[in-house]
mmCIF file with all atom_site columns, C-alpha atoms in Angstrom:
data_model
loop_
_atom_site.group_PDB
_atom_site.id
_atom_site.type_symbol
_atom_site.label_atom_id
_atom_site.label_alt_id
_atom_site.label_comp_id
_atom_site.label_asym_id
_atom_site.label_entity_id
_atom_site.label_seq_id
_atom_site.pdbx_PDB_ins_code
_atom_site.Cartn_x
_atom_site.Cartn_y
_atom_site.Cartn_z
_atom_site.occupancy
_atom_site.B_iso_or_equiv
_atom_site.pdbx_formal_charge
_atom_site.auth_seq_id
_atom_site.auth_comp_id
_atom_site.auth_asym_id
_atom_site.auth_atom_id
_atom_site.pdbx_PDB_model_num
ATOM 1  C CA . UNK A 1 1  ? 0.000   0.000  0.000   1.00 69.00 ? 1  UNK A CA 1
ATOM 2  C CA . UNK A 1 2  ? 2.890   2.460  0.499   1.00 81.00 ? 2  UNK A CA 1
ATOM 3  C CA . UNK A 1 3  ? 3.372   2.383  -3.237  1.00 89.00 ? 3  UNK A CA 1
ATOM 4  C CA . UNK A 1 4  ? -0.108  2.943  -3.777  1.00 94.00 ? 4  UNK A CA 1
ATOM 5  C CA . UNK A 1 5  ? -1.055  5.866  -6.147  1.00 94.00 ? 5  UNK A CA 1
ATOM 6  C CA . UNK A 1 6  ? -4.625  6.623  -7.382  1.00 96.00 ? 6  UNK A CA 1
ATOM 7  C CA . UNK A 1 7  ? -4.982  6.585  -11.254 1.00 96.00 ? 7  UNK A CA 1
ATOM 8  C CA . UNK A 1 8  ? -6.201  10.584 -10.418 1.00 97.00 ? 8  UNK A CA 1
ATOM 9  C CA . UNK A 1 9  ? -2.936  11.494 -8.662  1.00 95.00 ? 9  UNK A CA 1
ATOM 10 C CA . UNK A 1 10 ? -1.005  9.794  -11.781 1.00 96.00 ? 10 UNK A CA 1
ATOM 11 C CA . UNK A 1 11 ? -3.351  11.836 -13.942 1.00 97.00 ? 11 UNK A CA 1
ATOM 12 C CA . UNK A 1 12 ? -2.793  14.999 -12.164 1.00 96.00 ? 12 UNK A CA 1
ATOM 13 C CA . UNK A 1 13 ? 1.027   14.444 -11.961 1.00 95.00 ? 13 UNK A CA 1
ATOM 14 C CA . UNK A 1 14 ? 1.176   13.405 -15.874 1.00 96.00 ? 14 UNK A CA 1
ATOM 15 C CA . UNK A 1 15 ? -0.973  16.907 -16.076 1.00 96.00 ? 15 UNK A CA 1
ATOM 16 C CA . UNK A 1 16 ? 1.708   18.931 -14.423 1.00 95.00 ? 16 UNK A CA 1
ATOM 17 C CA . UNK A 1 17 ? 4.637   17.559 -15.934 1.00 95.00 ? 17 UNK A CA 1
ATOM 18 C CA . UNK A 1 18 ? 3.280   18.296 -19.461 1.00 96.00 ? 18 UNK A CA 1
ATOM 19 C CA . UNK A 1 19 ? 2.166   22.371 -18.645 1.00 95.00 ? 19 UNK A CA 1
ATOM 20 C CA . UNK A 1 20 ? 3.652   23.455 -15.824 1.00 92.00 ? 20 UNK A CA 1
ATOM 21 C CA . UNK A 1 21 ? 2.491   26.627 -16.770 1.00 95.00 ? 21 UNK A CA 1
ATOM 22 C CA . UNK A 1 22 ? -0.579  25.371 -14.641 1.00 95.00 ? 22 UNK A CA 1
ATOM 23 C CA . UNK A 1 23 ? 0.036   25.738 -11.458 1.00 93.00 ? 23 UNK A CA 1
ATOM 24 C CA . UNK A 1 24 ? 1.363   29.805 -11.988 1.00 93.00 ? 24 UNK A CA 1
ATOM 25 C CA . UNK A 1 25 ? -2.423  30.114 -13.798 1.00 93.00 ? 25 UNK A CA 1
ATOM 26 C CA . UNK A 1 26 ? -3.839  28.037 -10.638 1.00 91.00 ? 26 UNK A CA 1
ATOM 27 C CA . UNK A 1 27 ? -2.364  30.873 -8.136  1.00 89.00 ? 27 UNK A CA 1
ATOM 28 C CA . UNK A 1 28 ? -3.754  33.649 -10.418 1.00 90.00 ? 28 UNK A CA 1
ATOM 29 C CA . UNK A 1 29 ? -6.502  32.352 -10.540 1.00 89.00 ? 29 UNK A CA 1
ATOM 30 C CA . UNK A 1 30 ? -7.116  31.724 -7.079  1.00 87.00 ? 30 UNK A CA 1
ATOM 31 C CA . UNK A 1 31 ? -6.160  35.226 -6.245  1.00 83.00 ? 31 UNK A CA 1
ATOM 32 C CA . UNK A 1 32 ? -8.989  36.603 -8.771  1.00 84.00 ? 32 UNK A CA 1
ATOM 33 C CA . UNK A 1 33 ? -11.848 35.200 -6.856  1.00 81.00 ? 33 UNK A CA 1
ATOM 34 C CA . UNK A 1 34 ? -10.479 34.038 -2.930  1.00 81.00 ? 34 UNK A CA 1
ATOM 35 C CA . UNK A 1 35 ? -7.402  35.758 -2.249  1.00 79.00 ? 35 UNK A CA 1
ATOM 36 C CA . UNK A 1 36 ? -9.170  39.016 -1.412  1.00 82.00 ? 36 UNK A CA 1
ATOM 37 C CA . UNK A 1 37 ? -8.617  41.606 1.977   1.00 85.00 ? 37 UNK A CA 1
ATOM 38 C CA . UNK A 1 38 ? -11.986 41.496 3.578   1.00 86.00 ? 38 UNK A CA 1
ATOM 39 C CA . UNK A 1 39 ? -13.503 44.496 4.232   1.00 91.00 ? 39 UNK A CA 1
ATOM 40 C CA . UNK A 1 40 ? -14.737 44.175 7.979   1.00 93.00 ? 40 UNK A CA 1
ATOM 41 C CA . UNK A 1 41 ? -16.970 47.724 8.603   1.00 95.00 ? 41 UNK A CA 1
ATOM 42 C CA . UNK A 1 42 ? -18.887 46.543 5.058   1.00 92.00 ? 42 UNK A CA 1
ATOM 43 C CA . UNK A 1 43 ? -19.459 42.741 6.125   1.00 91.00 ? 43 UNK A CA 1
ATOM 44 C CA . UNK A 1 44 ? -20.990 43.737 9.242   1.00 93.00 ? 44 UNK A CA 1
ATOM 45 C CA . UNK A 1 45 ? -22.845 46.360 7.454   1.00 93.00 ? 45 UNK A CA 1
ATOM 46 C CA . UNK A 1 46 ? -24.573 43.539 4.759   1.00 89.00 ? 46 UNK A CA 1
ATOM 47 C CA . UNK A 1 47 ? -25.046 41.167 7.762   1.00 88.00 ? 47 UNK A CA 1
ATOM 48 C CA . UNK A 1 48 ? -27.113 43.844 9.661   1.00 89.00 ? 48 UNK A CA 1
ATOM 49 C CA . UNK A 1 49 ? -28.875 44.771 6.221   1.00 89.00 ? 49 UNK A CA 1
ATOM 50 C CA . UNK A 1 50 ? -30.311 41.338 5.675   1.00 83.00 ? 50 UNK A CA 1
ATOM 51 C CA . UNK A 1 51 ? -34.130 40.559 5.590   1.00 83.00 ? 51 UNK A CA 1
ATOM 52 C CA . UNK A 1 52 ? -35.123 38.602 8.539   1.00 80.00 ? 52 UNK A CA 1
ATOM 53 C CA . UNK A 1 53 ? -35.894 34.461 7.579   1.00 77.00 ? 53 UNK A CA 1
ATOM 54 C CA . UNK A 1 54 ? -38.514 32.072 8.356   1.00 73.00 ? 54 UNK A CA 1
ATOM 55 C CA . UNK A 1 55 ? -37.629 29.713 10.762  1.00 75.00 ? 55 UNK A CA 1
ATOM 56 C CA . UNK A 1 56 ? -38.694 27.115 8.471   1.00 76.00 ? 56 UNK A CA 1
ATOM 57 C CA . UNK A 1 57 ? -38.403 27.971 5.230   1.00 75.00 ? 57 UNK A CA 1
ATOM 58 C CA . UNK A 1 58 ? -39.995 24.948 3.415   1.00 81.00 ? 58 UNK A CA 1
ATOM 59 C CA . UNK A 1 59 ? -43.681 25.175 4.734   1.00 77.00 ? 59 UNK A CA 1
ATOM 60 C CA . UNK A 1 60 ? -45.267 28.078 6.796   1.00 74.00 ? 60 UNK A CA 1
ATOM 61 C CA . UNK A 1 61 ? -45.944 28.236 9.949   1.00 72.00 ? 61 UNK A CA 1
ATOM 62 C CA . UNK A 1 62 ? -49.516 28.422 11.065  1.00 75.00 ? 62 UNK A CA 1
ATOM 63 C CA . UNK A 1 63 ? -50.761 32.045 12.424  1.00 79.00 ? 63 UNK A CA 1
ATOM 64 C CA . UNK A 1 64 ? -52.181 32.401 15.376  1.00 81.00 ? 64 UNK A CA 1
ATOM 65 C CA . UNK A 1 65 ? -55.942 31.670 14.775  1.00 76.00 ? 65 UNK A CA 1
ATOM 66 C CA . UNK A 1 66 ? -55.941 28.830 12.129  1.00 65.00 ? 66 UNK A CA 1
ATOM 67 C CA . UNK A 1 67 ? -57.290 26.122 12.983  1.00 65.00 ? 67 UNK A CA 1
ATOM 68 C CA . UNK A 1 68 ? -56.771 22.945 11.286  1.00 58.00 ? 68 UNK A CA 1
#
């Protein structure tokens, strides 16, 4: 088993050894969309700005005075 390597790992590892390239693009990539400074004051300010939910979202609750 200490040999073992998954047929995706090999096909990963063939992947990198043929563009290399890849893993530069991978970090650029990355920094496009996840990599970002987060902005603390304007988080707080879209958590406070959000409509309230239903507790259960799926099927109302009854109001007080339905009978079923």
């Amino acid at each position: 088993m200490a040999n073992y390597e998954s047929d995706v790992t090999q096909f990963i590892r063939s992947l990198l050894e043929k563009n290399p390239a890849l893993i530069e693009e991978q970090k650029q990539n990355r920094a496009t969309w996840w990599d970002k400074k987060q902005d603390l004051v304007q988080q707080k300010l879209n958590e406070q700005s959000e409509a309230p939910k239903a507790p259960y979202a799926y099927f109302p609750l009854p109001k007080v005075g339905d009978v079923t």
